[in-house]
Amino acid sequence: MFKKILIANRGEIATRITRTCREMGIETVALYTRSDRDSLHVRLASEAVQLQSPLRYAADDEILEIAQRCGADAIHPGYGFLAEEAGFIARCQQAGVVFIGPPPAVIAAVRDKLGAMERVQAAGYRVPNFIDLPDEIVEAEAMAAQAAQIGYPLIVKSARGGRGRGARVVMEPARLAEYVAAARREAMMIYGDDHVYLERAIAPSHYVVVQVLGDRFGNLVHLGEREGSLLRHNQKLIEESPAPSLDDKQRQELWRTALEVAELFGFENTGAVEFLVDGAGNFYFTEIKGRIQIEHGVSEMVTGVDIVREQIRIAAGEPLNRTQAEIPLQGWAMQCRINAEDPWNDYLPSPGRLTRFRLPQGPGVRIDSYGYVGCQIPQRFDPLLANLIVKGENRADCVARLARALGEFRVVGVETNIPLHQQIVREPSFVSGDYDTSFISRFRFDRHNRAEATRRDLAAIMAVAYALRRRIAAPVTPDQVKTGWHRSARRLPS
Amino acid sequence: MFKKILIANRGEIATRITRTCREMGIETVALYTRSDRDSLHVRLASEAVQLQSPLRYAADDEILEIAQRCGADAIHPGYGFLAEEAGFIARCQQAGVVFIGPPPAVIAAVRDKLGAMERVQAAGYRVPNFIDLPDEIVEAEAMAAQAAQIGYPLIVKSARGGRGRGARVVMEPARLAEYVAAARREAMMIYGDDHVYLERAIAPSHYVVVQVLGDRFGNLVHLGEREGSLLRHNQKLIEESPAPSLDDKQRQELWRTALEVAELFGFENTGAVEFLVDGAGNFYFTEIKGRIQIEHGVSEMVTGVDIVREQIRIAAGEPLNRTQAEIPLQGWAMQCRINAEDPWNDYLPSPGRLTRFRLPQGPGVRIDSYGYVGCQIPQRFDPLLANLIVKGENRADCVARLARALGEFRVVGVETNIPLHQQIVREPSFVSGDYDTSFISRFRFDRHNRAEATRRDLAAIMAVAYALRRRIAAPVTPDQVKTGWHRSARRLPS
Amino acid sequence: MNKLTVTIDNQTFEVEVAPNRTAPGEYAVIVDGAPLTVYVPDHDRPELADWMIVDSRPYELLMPSDLSSVQTYNGRYAVTVRDQETHSVRPNVGDGRVKAPIPGLIARLHVDVGQAVEGGQSLLVLEAMKMENEIRAPKSGVVRQVVVKPGQTVTLGELLLEVE
Amino acid sequence: MNKLTVTIDNQTFEVEVAPNRTAPGEYAVIVDGAPLTVYVPDHDRPELADWMIVDSRPYELLMPSDLSSVQTYNGRYAVTVRDQETHSVRPNVGDGRVKAPIPGLIARLHVDVGQAVEGGQSLLVLEAMKMENEIRAPKSGVVRQVVVKPGQTVTLGELLLEVE
């Protein structure tokens, strides 16, 4: 087993990986930038090195050099950044540092989104209609000609990123050129490569992935499926396992397909085989993620398997220590991504110092975060502050527990999307499990169906808050009330 | 189902019960005293009423009156206080308020510790040798005569409290009278009844309990067993499930015995059938606890069952919704009781305001606490601040996770026994699972087997801390260094 | 005694509030004619005063200093508080000066000085936390000045441009 | 440059410490002749300064103001810090005056004025948090005065009795 692992990431995932390393008795090397230094992933590490390159966590050369200097025998990339860079993985191998993830050939195959779809289609599985959009096609007419072959609505996707950041839905030809340009720009910014392709949109649909684990001896198992259909701008907000949109027969078929597809690629370590499920229950392979995902905790909750531990064990050359039959799927788990952002102000990111950070507690609640009271939440990075993961005996218990945990979670110092999640988990279509990717577009903010008695109490409370603030801002004297006080109140920081 | 439950308790257990009520959509009435008002159990309640009686949470009449006034249709007693008071339960019944726990006849039978042992012995199960010590026996000689019938070492126990607070081990006749007097005094203080009895000590031994659930239709299941052999002064520090001291054959026999004993008492709702296991593997029934216990979360972790939810469902007249076969026992769970006390200062309680309260996070970690940053920890009550509960796939993973979680848990504002737990979970006999009730007496504080490199780093750190404090206490000028500074430093609050 | 008009979500209440001079932290409040007692447990520690008890009902609270919303256990409510003795207690917004709502990098500018814009139209893109954030016009009008350039880093509250 | 003798658990180190004048928060430390760099990330916010980085090794820290111990991720270490330029930096304890280590109620008194006691002998029982806490003699001697009575409530640090 490894003695020391460099964790080439930040935030909640770096903290998550550190925790498992601690439990395995493996030392860790944390990386940080100046604005990221407060994060728990630094404080909990055995060693911590400040990154110098402006590339930050994507500074492959610097990071490999740090690993060698610190004597790390392995690198865990987390997700994003260096997670699926075949060239980097190959350089790690040459340098004698184990990369915790699939081998470079597997990564290259699954990162080639077009090639992967072709391969899976050729093996007889269903994939969405798609067509390449090479860089040289820049004229609107040429684009439209390509697009016409698959039809609208369609999605412009990064050939490297797949679904997620940079992907854009195009409903009609008139917007195609504009959206392709935007997608290329964003793909370049995020992935350093502006190659995009077009895929026929299957919408509304269900996003379902199967988590797989494979060792280098060809053993391959799955950890059940997750549904991540609740998205806003291609970012998942809530994930759950099992998928409420599938019946048991579909579930079994999906698992079998996922394992067969993973085997097609000689898949090793951990990853997610991703599918779209249409309204008729047909599922379409879309891609394989060759890394751990933000929402992996949902699968950990229903299986009891520590996926990070398995990643490390597999990378160290150990065989899987369980068969499929030894992986029970129990109960129901859900995850809310808690972002430092303000849904009531265009979802603008909300950096700041946490002055309160009261985590929910009690049965069936798990938090993965890098935050704590006093921590500075940086502006430079992804706004993901915490994963709130809960488990219940069944879906109804799980939803009730999630609502309870969201109510207990209190964050001061940054705005968060907790109140948005609170509204979502009370929406009838979410509570019933009968939702798809169109959920957010049909979701009405601030639905006013709450108890009038509570509103009356809150009216009293806000009146007292007003009176208190007035006193704090300036002690009330009769003169002040009548003269200048309200002007000074306006100068309070908001 | 109930609409509103009054929770007649405080601290972590009141908070724990509130959480499940929230998840079940049941309103709650919290009780509090002035010093307890900060507790989360108040903040998370639907209603909160301040107790007026000096009896505080044991103020049965006041509490029943509050329940009626608030329209609560049930009372959950938690543990301690009114949890096992047959008279109170009967008065609740007369008042039309459901008591969440066993019926009064069952409580009366199990609270009569002597009668319960006699009944179980008569049914053919093994119990320790014991003898009553009626109040009228106050002369040392008379006591010694009783004690001689069962032999030394023996334990003086409250007839109402059983094991736990007030119990005292007597090694030799010379201390008997003194210890009986102390036990009677403490039993009176805690249980309002100074009736004690003598029981032959089986020491060292293992304390193992089986958690049972029974409905009013005669259905009875168990949730596996817990071991709580790691005690200091009869207070458990760490509990775990399964019991490491049992093999599978013993485990099965223990479960069967526990169910048979519970059936003897017509047991209903939730409770724990308690046993001592001697060095030869014989087990001895000692008592039935007719209430939820502090360490119930350990059983919840291995079964996935929310015991508080089941208590409420059973009390509402619902049948058990699962058979024994539908209760899987999976993985390994442990709990550390985190007390606001100072093990390095005679375990003195440590009240104060929490200025930091950073909970451990990540996979397999659960916290049940009433605390948060800003919360005042009162001096009047039990020092239990938090239950730290972890689960792993097996015992080794569980111990490693517990050590990791203890390292992450940071509390400022009160002293805690976290560093004591950190030492315990690294003791070889604890790590191997080969420990019994003699663990703490053999435990050496501050065993200095830690890495020298860490000590060297800490020497550097403490030197910097010294330099920093000097600067903060008084900006260093050459004059001050030579003259009066050290005197002013001594005036810093420590 | 303050007379206030308080709106919670879509419901408006007439509220009178007066401190109880004999019980520190306690307020007598009349909401649409109904009397309520509001208690502020941590009234002597304003920095901790994040909960109140209405009659016997505790509420944990998070609210911005302009009192434009409140978060409780049950979620977020939109709020306006109007003091009947004055016109408005909310800061005067919407004067056309567009300030950075978050620190970040000006990725792209969509408008020039003199250009007519409609309310809600995208003015520029601010990059922060790896996200492109569109900044839109607060009202219809003409761009009077543009203070920033693409590539420039801006701090929170920094003036970006002005719509007149 | 401070010259200190620092004991961590049972191991004593000779330590020199000097701030790096050009790098705020950084200290050059020599432990038994070996140079180390200690960085205090939150040196400008002393209330947050609860961790330090030694060379590249981060340590989260909890320590009382008398520096008599330190808690890290790995547990608690006993500490003494002695400034070689002075006799002691620790508060002078053990002068025989026994103070309440916790607020509570005097449950029982075991000694009277004039009584000879041995170090470690139980002097009284203080009830707090539903626990009986024995308060023991800090040294052998004679009880000079008893300030409290059974049933009396005492506050933190209140003088209880004195052993001479």
PDB file of N, CA, C and O in Angstrom, chain C residues 78-130:
ATOM      1  N   ALA C  78     -39.657  36.156   1.400  1.00  0.00           N
ATOM      2  CA  ALA C  78     -39.384  37.521   0.945  1.00  0.00           C
ATOM      3  C   ALA C  78     -40.059  38.495   1.927  1.00  0.00           C
ATOM      4  O   ALA C  78     -41.164  38.241   2.392  1.00  0.00           O
ATOM      5  N   VAL C  79     -39.367  39.581   2.226  1.00  0.00           N
ATOM      6  CA  VAL C  79     -39.839  40.504   3.249  1.00  0.00           C
ATOM      7  C   VAL C  79     -39.719  41.936   2.755  1.00  0.00           C
ATOM      8  O   VAL C  79     -38.756  42.273   2.055  1.00  0.00           O
ATOM      9  N   THR C  80     -40.702  42.767   3.079  1.00  0.00           N
ATOM     10  CA  THR C  80     -40.456  44.204   3.058  1.00  0.00           C
ATOM     11  C   THR C  80     -40.979  44.767   4.373  1.00  0.00           C
ATOM     12  O   THR C  80     -41.991  44.307   4.911  1.00  0.00           O
ATOM     13  N   VAL C  81     -40.230  45.705   4.890  1.00  0.00           N
ATOM     14  CA  VAL C  81     -40.631  46.394   6.115  1.00  0.00           C
ATOM     15  C   VAL C  81     -40.713  47.876   5.784  1.00  0.00           C
ATOM     16  O   VAL C  81     -39.743  48.461   5.293  1.00  0.00           O
ATOM     17  N   ARG C  82     -41.892  48.463   5.982  1.00  0.00           N
ATOM     18  CA  ARG C  82     -42.031  49.888   5.706  1.00  0.00           C
ATOM     19  C   ARG C  82     -42.478  50.561   7.000  1.00  0.00           C
ATOM     20  O   ARG C  82     -43.439  50.142   7.647  1.00  0.00           O
ATOM     21  N   ASP C  83     -41.719  51.563   7.370  1.00  0.00           N
ATOM     22  CA  ASP C  83     -42.044  52.335   8.564  1.00  0.00           C
ATOM     23  C   ASP C  83     -43.073  53.379   8.146  1.00  0.00           C
ATOM     24  O   ASP C  83     -42.826  54.184   7.243  1.00  0.00           O
ATOM     25  N   GLN C  84     -44.227  53.360   8.772  1.00  0.00           N
ATOM     26  CA  GLN C  84     -45.297  54.256   8.328  1.00  0.00           C
ATOM     27  C   GLN C  84     -44.969  55.707   8.601  1.00  0.00           C
ATOM     28  O   GLN C  84     -45.635  56.610   8.084  1.00  0.00           O
ATOM     29  N   GLU C  85     -43.925  55.962   9.412  1.00  0.00           N
ATOM     30  CA  GLU C  85     -43.540  57.348   9.678  1.00  0.00           C
ATOM     31  C   GLU C  85     -42.563  57.879   8.636  1.00  0.00           C
ATOM     32  O   GLU C  85     -42.214  59.039   8.645  1.00  0.00           O
ATOM     33  N   THR C  86     -42.069  57.030   7.777  1.00  0.00           N
ATOM     34  CA  THR C  86     -41.136  57.475   6.743  1.00  0.00           C
ATOM     35  C   THR C  86     -41.543  56.828   5.432  1.00  0.00           C
ATOM     36  O   THR C  86     -42.386  55.925   5.392  1.00  0.00           O
ATOM     37  N   HIS C  87     -40.880  57.247   4.351  1.00  0.00           N
ATOM     38  CA  HIS C  87     -41.263  56.693   3.057  1.00  0.00           C
ATOM     39  C   HIS C  87     -40.706  55.300   2.822  1.00  0.00           C
ATOM     40  O   HIS C  87     -41.386  54.428   2.327  1.00  0.00           O
ATOM     41  N   SER C  88     -39.441  55.097   3.155  1.00  0.00           N
ATOM     42  CA  SER C  88     -38.823  53.811   2.867  1.00  0.00           C
ATOM     43  C   SER C  88     -37.665  53.593   3.819  1.00  0.00           C
ATOM     44  O   SER C  88     -36.961  54.525   4.170  1.00  0.00           O
ATOM     45  N   VAL C  89     -37.494  52.374   4.223  1.00  0.00           N
ATOM     46  CA  VAL C  89     -36.308  52.066   5.030  1.00  0.00           C
ATOM     47  C   VAL C  89     -35.316  51.236   4.234  1.00  0.00           C
ATOM     48  O   VAL C  89     -34.272  50.880   4.742  1.00  0.00           O
ATOM     49  N   ARG C  90     -35.659  50.968   2.998  1.00  0.00           N
ATOM     50  CA  ARG C  90     -34.749  50.151   2.193  1.00  0.00           C
ATOM     51  C   ARG C  90     -33.783  51.064   1.456  1.00  0.00           C
ATOM     52  O   ARG C  90     -34.141  52.166   1.062  1.00  0.00           O
ATOM     53  N   PRO C  91     -32.554  50.633   1.267  1.00  0.00           N
ATOM     54  CA  PRO C  91     -31.622  51.486   0.541  1.00  0.00           C
ATOM     55  C   PRO C  91     -32.180  51.809  -0.841  1.00  0.00           C
ATOM     56  O   PRO C  91     -32.883  50.989  -1.448  1.00  0.00           O
ATOM     57  N   ASN C  92     -31.874  52.974  -1.291  1.00  0.00           N
ATOM     58  CA  ASN C  92     -32.341  53.426  -2.591  1.00  0.00           C
ATOM     59  C   ASN C  92     -31.541  52.701  -3.675  1.00  0.00           C
ATOM     60  O   ASN C  92     -30.352  52.903  -3.828  1.00  0.00           O
ATOM     61  N   VAL C  93     -32.217  51.823  -4.418  1.00  0.00           N
ATOM     62  CA  VAL C  93     -31.498  51.096  -5.475  1.00  0.00           C
ATOM     63  C   VAL C  93     -32.085  51.486  -6.820  1.00  0.00           C
ATOM     64  O   VAL C  93     -33.000  52.294  -6.909  1.00  0.00           O
ATOM     65  N   GLY C  94     -31.540  50.909  -7.868  1.00  0.00           N
ATOM     66  CA  GLY C  94     -32.108  51.127  -9.190  1.00  0.00           C
ATOM     67  C   GLY C  94     -31.868  52.514  -9.733  1.00  0.00           C
ATOM     68  O   GLY C  94     -32.622  53.002 -10.561  1.00  0.00           O
ATOM     69  N   ASP C  95     -30.772  53.169  -9.267  1.00  0.00           N
ATOM     70  CA  ASP C  95     -30.498  54.494  -9.803  1.00  0.00           C
ATOM     71  C   ASP C  95     -29.707  54.398 -11.096  1.00  0.00           C
ATOM     72  O   ASP C  95     -29.270  55.406 -11.614  1.00  0.00           O
ATOM     73  N   GLY C  96     -29.515  53.198 -11.600  1.00  0.00           N
ATOM     74  CA  GLY C  96     -28.862  53.037 -12.889  1.00  0.00           C
ATOM     75  C   GLY C  96     -27.376  52.780 -12.799  1.00  0.00           C
ATOM     76  O   GLY C  96     -26.753  52.373 -13.765  1.00  0.00           O
ATOM     77  N   ARG C  97     -26.824  52.985 -11.582  1.00  0.00           N
ATOM     78  CA  ARG C  97     -25.400  52.701 -11.455  1.00  0.00           C
ATOM     79  C   ARG C  97     -25.222  51.217 -11.192  1.00  0.00           C
ATOM     80  O   ARG C  97     -25.721  50.691 -10.210  1.00  0.00           O
ATOM     81  N   VAL C  98     -24.549  50.543 -12.101  1.00  0.00           N
ATOM     82  CA  VAL C  98     -24.387  49.093 -11.995  1.00  0.00           C
ATOM     83  C   VAL C  98     -23.056  48.809 -11.317  1.00  0.00           C
ATOM     84  O   VAL C  98     -22.003  49.195 -11.822  1.00  0.00           O
ATOM     85  N   LYS C  99     -23.135  48.162 -10.169  1.00  0.00           N
ATOM     86  CA  LYS C  99     -21.924  47.857  -9.410  1.00  0.00           C
ATOM     87  C   LYS C  99     -21.670  46.356  -9.435  1.00  0.00           C
ATOM     88  O   LYS C  99     -22.594  45.559  -9.614  1.00  0.00           O
ATOM     89  N   ALA C 100     -20.415  46.007  -9.198  1.00  0.00           N
ATOM     90  CA  ALA C 100     -20.069  44.580  -9.208  1.00  0.00           C
ATOM     91  C   ALA C 100     -20.745  43.898  -8.023  1.00  0.00           C
ATOM     92  O   ALA C 100     -20.471  44.238  -6.881  1.00  0.00           O
ATOM     93  N   PRO C 101     -21.608  42.920  -8.281  1.00  0.00           N
ATOM     94  CA  PRO C 101     -22.276  42.224  -7.179  1.00  0.00           C
ATOM     95  C   PRO C 101     -21.367  41.179  -6.537  1.00  0.00           C
ATOM     96  O   PRO C 101     -21.715  40.582  -5.537  1.00  0.00           O
ATOM     97  N   ILE C 102     -20.196  40.990  -7.139  1.00  0.00           N
ATOM     98  CA  ILE C 102     -19.243  39.998  -6.654  1.00  0.00           C
ATOM     99  C   ILE C 102     -17.893  40.381  -7.231  1.00  0.00           C
ATOM    100  O   ILE C 102     -17.819  40.922  -8.334  1.00  0.00           O
ATOM    101  N   PRO C 103     -16.793  40.121  -6.543  1.00  0.00           N
ATOM    102  CA  PRO C 103     -15.482  40.424  -7.137  1.00  0.00           C
ATOM    103  C   PRO C 103     -15.225  39.447  -8.273  1.00  0.00           C
ATOM    104  O   PRO C 103     -15.698  38.310  -8.222  1.00  0.00           O
ATOM    105  N   GLY C 104     -14.496  39.891  -9.269  1.00  0.00           N
ATOM    106  CA  GLY C 104     -14.230  38.988 -10.381  1.00  0.00           C
ATOM    107  C   GLY C 104     -13.529  39.700 -11.526  1.00  0.00           C
ATOM    108  O   GLY C 104     -12.958  40.781 -11.355  1.00  0.00           O
ATOM    109  N   LEU C 105     -13.581  39.036 -12.671  1.00  0.00           N
ATOM    110  CA  LEU C 105     -12.877  39.510 -13.852  1.00  0.00           C
ATOM    111  C   LEU C 105     -13.907  39.866 -14.921  1.00  0.00           C
ATOM    112  O   LEU C 105     -14.826  39.076 -15.191  1.00  0.00           O
ATOM    113  N   ILE C 106     -13.756  41.039 -15.541  1.00  0.00           N
ATOM    114  CA  ILE C 106     -14.655  41.406 -16.629  1.00  0.00           C
ATOM    115  C   ILE C 106     -14.271  40.555 -17.840  1.00  0.00           C
ATOM    116  O   ILE C 106     -13.195  40.726 -18.407  1.00  0.00           O
ATOM    117  N   ALA C 107     -15.134  39.607 -18.201  1.00  0.00           N
ATOM    118  CA  ALA C 107     -14.817  38.695 -19.309  1.00  0.00           C
ATOM    119  C   ALA C 107     -15.164  39.335 -20.651  1.00  0.00           C
ATOM    120  O   ALA C 107     -14.366  39.305 -21.582  1.00  0.00           O
ATOM    121  N   ARG C 108     -16.345  39.912 -20.763  1.00  0.00           N
ATOM    122  CA  ARG C 108     -16.782  40.537 -21.999  1.00  0.00           C
ATOM    123  C   ARG C 108     -17.698  41.705 -21.695  1.00  0.00           C
ATOM    124  O   ARG C 108     -18.481  41.653 -20.748  1.00  0.00           O
ATOM    125  N   LEU C 109     -17.626  42.734 -22.544  1.00  0.00           N
ATOM    126  CA  LEU C 109     -18.532  43.877 -22.438  1.00  0.00           C
ATOM    127  C   LEU C 109     -19.491  43.806 -23.615  1.00  0.00           C
ATOM    128  O   LEU C 109     -19.069  43.594 -24.749  1.00  0.00           O
ATOM    129  N   HIS C 110     -20.764  43.963 -23.363  1.00  0.00           N
ATOM    130  CA  HIS C 110     -21.737  43.853 -24.449  1.00  0.00           C
ATOM    131  C   HIS C 110     -22.258  45.201 -24.913  1.00  0.00           C
ATOM    132  O   HIS C 110     -23.007  45.260 -25.881  1.00  0.00           O
ATOM    133  N   VAL C 111     -21.936  46.264 -24.209  1.00  0.00           N
ATOM    134  CA  VAL C 111     -22.511  47.571 -24.557  1.00  0.00           C
ATOM    135  C   VAL C 111     -21.435  48.649 -24.582  1.00  0.00           C
ATOM    136  O   VAL C 111     -20.353  48.486 -24.010  1.00  0.00           O
ATOM    137  N   ASP C 112     -21.770  49.741 -25.267  1.00  0.00           N
ATOM    138  CA  ASP C 112     -20.872  50.887 -25.365  1.00  0.00           C
ATOM    139  C   ASP C 112     -21.568  52.118 -24.817  1.00  0.00           C
ATOM    140  O   ASP C 112     -22.809  52.145 -24.705  1.00  0.00           O
ATOM    141  N   VAL C 113     -20.793  53.148 -24.555  1.00  0.00           N
ATOM    142  CA  VAL C 113     -21.373  54.416 -24.108  1.00  0.00           C
ATOM    143  C   VAL C 113     -22.330  54.932 -25.185  1.00  0.00           C
ATOM    144  O   VAL C 113     -22.034  54.860 -26.384  1.00  0.00           O
ATOM    145  N   GLY C 114     -23.485  55.403 -24.766  1.00  0.00           N
ATOM    146  CA  GLY C 114     -24.445  55.962 -25.703  1.00  0.00           C
ATOM    147  C   GLY C 114     -25.452  54.970 -26.224  1.00  0.00           C
ATOM    148  O   GLY C 114     -26.454  55.339 -26.836  1.00  0.00           O
ATOM    149  N   GLN C 115     -25.197  53.691 -25.988  1.00  0.00           N
ATOM    150  CA  GLN C 115     -26.081  52.652 -26.511  1.00  0.00           C
ATOM    151  C   GLN C 115     -27.381  52.592 -25.697  1.00  0.00           C
ATOM    152  O   GLN C 115     -27.360  52.709 -24.480  1.00  0.00           O
ATOM    153  N   ALA C 116     -28.499  52.417 -26.396  1.00  0.00           N
ATOM    154  CA  ALA C 116     -29.776  52.242 -25.709  1.00  0.00           C
ATOM    155  C   ALA C 116     -29.893  50.790 -25.252  1.00  0.00           C
ATOM    156  O   ALA C 116     -29.542  49.877 -26.011  1.00  0.00           O
ATOM    157  N   VAL C 117     -30.331  50.583 -24.026  1.00  0.00           N
ATOM    158  CA  VAL C 117     -30.497  49.214 -23.508  1.00  0.00           C
ATOM    159  C   VAL C 117     -31.886  49.079 -22.899  1.00  0.00           C
ATOM    160  O   VAL C 117     -32.496  50.054 -22.469  1.00  0.00           O
ATOM    161  N   GLU C 118     -32.343  47.838 -22.909  1.00  0.00           N
ATOM    162  CA  GLU C 118     -33.609  47.552 -22.255  1.00  0.00           C
ATOM    163  C   GLU C 118     -33.351  46.912 -20.899  1.00  0.00           C
ATOM    164  O   GLU C 118     -32.354  46.208 -20.721  1.00  0.00           O
ATOM    165  N   GLY C 119     -34.249  47.141 -19.963  1.00  0.00           N
ATOM    166  CA  GLY C 119     -34.120  46.507 -18.646  1.00  0.00           C
ATOM    167  C   GLY C 119     -34.033  45.007 -18.800  1.00  0.00           C
ATOM    168  O   GLY C 119     -34.837  44.416 -19.526  1.00  0.00           O
ATOM    169  N   GLY C 120     -33.004  44.378 -18.140  1.00  0.00           N
ATOM    170  CA  GLY C 120     -32.843  42.938 -18.230  1.00  0.00           C
ATOM    171  C   GLY C 120     -31.880  42.508 -19.305  1.00  0.00           C
ATOM    172  O   GLY C 120     -31.471  41.355 -19.361  1.00  0.00           O
ATOM    173  N   GLN C 121     -31.495  43.483 -20.163  1.00  0.00           N
ATOM    174  CA  GLN C 121     -30.559  43.144 -21.242  1.00  0.00           C
ATOM    175  C   GLN C 121     -29.161  42.908 -20.666  1.00  0.00           C
ATOM    176  O   GLN C 121     -28.736  43.547 -19.704  1.00  0.00           O
ATOM    177  N   SER C 122     -28.422  41.969 -21.250  1.00  0.00           N
ATOM    178  CA  SER C 122     -27.087  41.666 -20.747  1.00  0.00           C
ATOM    179  C   SER C 122     -26.134  42.818 -21.045  1.00  0.00           C
ATOM    180  O   SER C 122     -26.022  43.272 -22.179  1.00  0.00           O
ATOM    181  N   LEU C 123     -25.449  43.306 -20.027  1.00  0.00           N
ATOM    182  CA  LEU C 123     -24.507  44.426 -20.186  1.00  0.00           C
ATOM    183  C   LEU C 123     -23.077  43.932 -20.311  1.00  0.00           C
ATOM    184  O   LEU C 123     -22.302  44.437 -21.102  1.00  0.00           O
ATOM    185  N   LEU C 124     -22.741  42.962 -19.490  1.00  0.00           N
ATOM    186  CA  LEU C 124     -21.380  42.445 -19.522  1.00  0.00           C
ATOM    187  C   LEU C 124     -21.360  41.077 -18.831  1.00  0.00           C
ATOM    188  O   LEU C 124     -22.332  40.659 -18.205  1.00  0.00           O
ATOM    189  N   VAL C 125     -20.229  40.406 -18.974  1.00  0.00           N
ATOM    190  CA  VAL C 125     -20.044  39.099 -18.339  1.00  0.00           C
ATOM    191  C   VAL C 125     -18.901  39.208 -17.353  1.00  0.00           C
ATOM    192  O   VAL C 125     -17.810  39.666 -17.688  1.00  0.00           O
ATOM    193  N   LEU C 126     -19.192  38.825 -16.131  1.00  0.00           N
ATOM    194  CA  LEU C 126     -18.226  38.876 -15.047  1.00  0.00           C
ATOM    195  C   LEU C 126     -17.853  37.439 -14.718  1.00  0.00           C
ATOM    196  O   LEU C 126     -18.721  36.615 -14.415  1.00  0.00           O
ATOM    197  N   GLU C 127     -16.562  37.133 -14.780  1.00  0.00           N
ATOM    198  CA  GLU C 127     -16.138  35.767 -14.499  1.00  0.00           C
ATOM    199  C   GLU C 127     -15.671  35.666 -13.055  1.00  0.00           C
ATOM    200  O   GLU C 127     -14.804  36.430 -12.619  1.00  0.00           O
ATOM    201  N   ALA C 128     -16.277  34.739 -12.320  1.00  0.00           N
ATOM    202  CA  ALA C 128     -15.860  34.524 -10.941  1.00  0.00           C
ATOM    203  C   ALA C 128     -16.201  33.106 -10.564  1.00  0.00           C
ATOM    204  O   ALA C 128     -17.211  32.567 -11.005  1.00  0.00           O
ATOM    205  N   MET C 129     -15.377  32.482  -9.766  1.00  0.00           N
ATOM    206  CA  MET C 129     -15.596  31.091  -9.328  1.00  0.00           C
ATOM    207  C   MET C 129     -15.829  30.187 -10.533  1.00  0.00           C
ATOM    208  O   MET C 129     -16.719  29.325 -10.514  1.00  0.00           O
ATOM    209  N   LYS C 130     -15.056  30.388 -11.566  1.00  0.00           N
ATOM    210  CA  LYS C 130     -15.129  29.546 -12.758  1.00  0.00           C
ATOM    211  C   LYS C 130     -16.490  29.596 -13.443  1.00  0.00           C
ATOM    212  O   LYS C 130     -16.851  28.677 -14.173  1.00  0.00           O
TER     213      LYS C 130
END
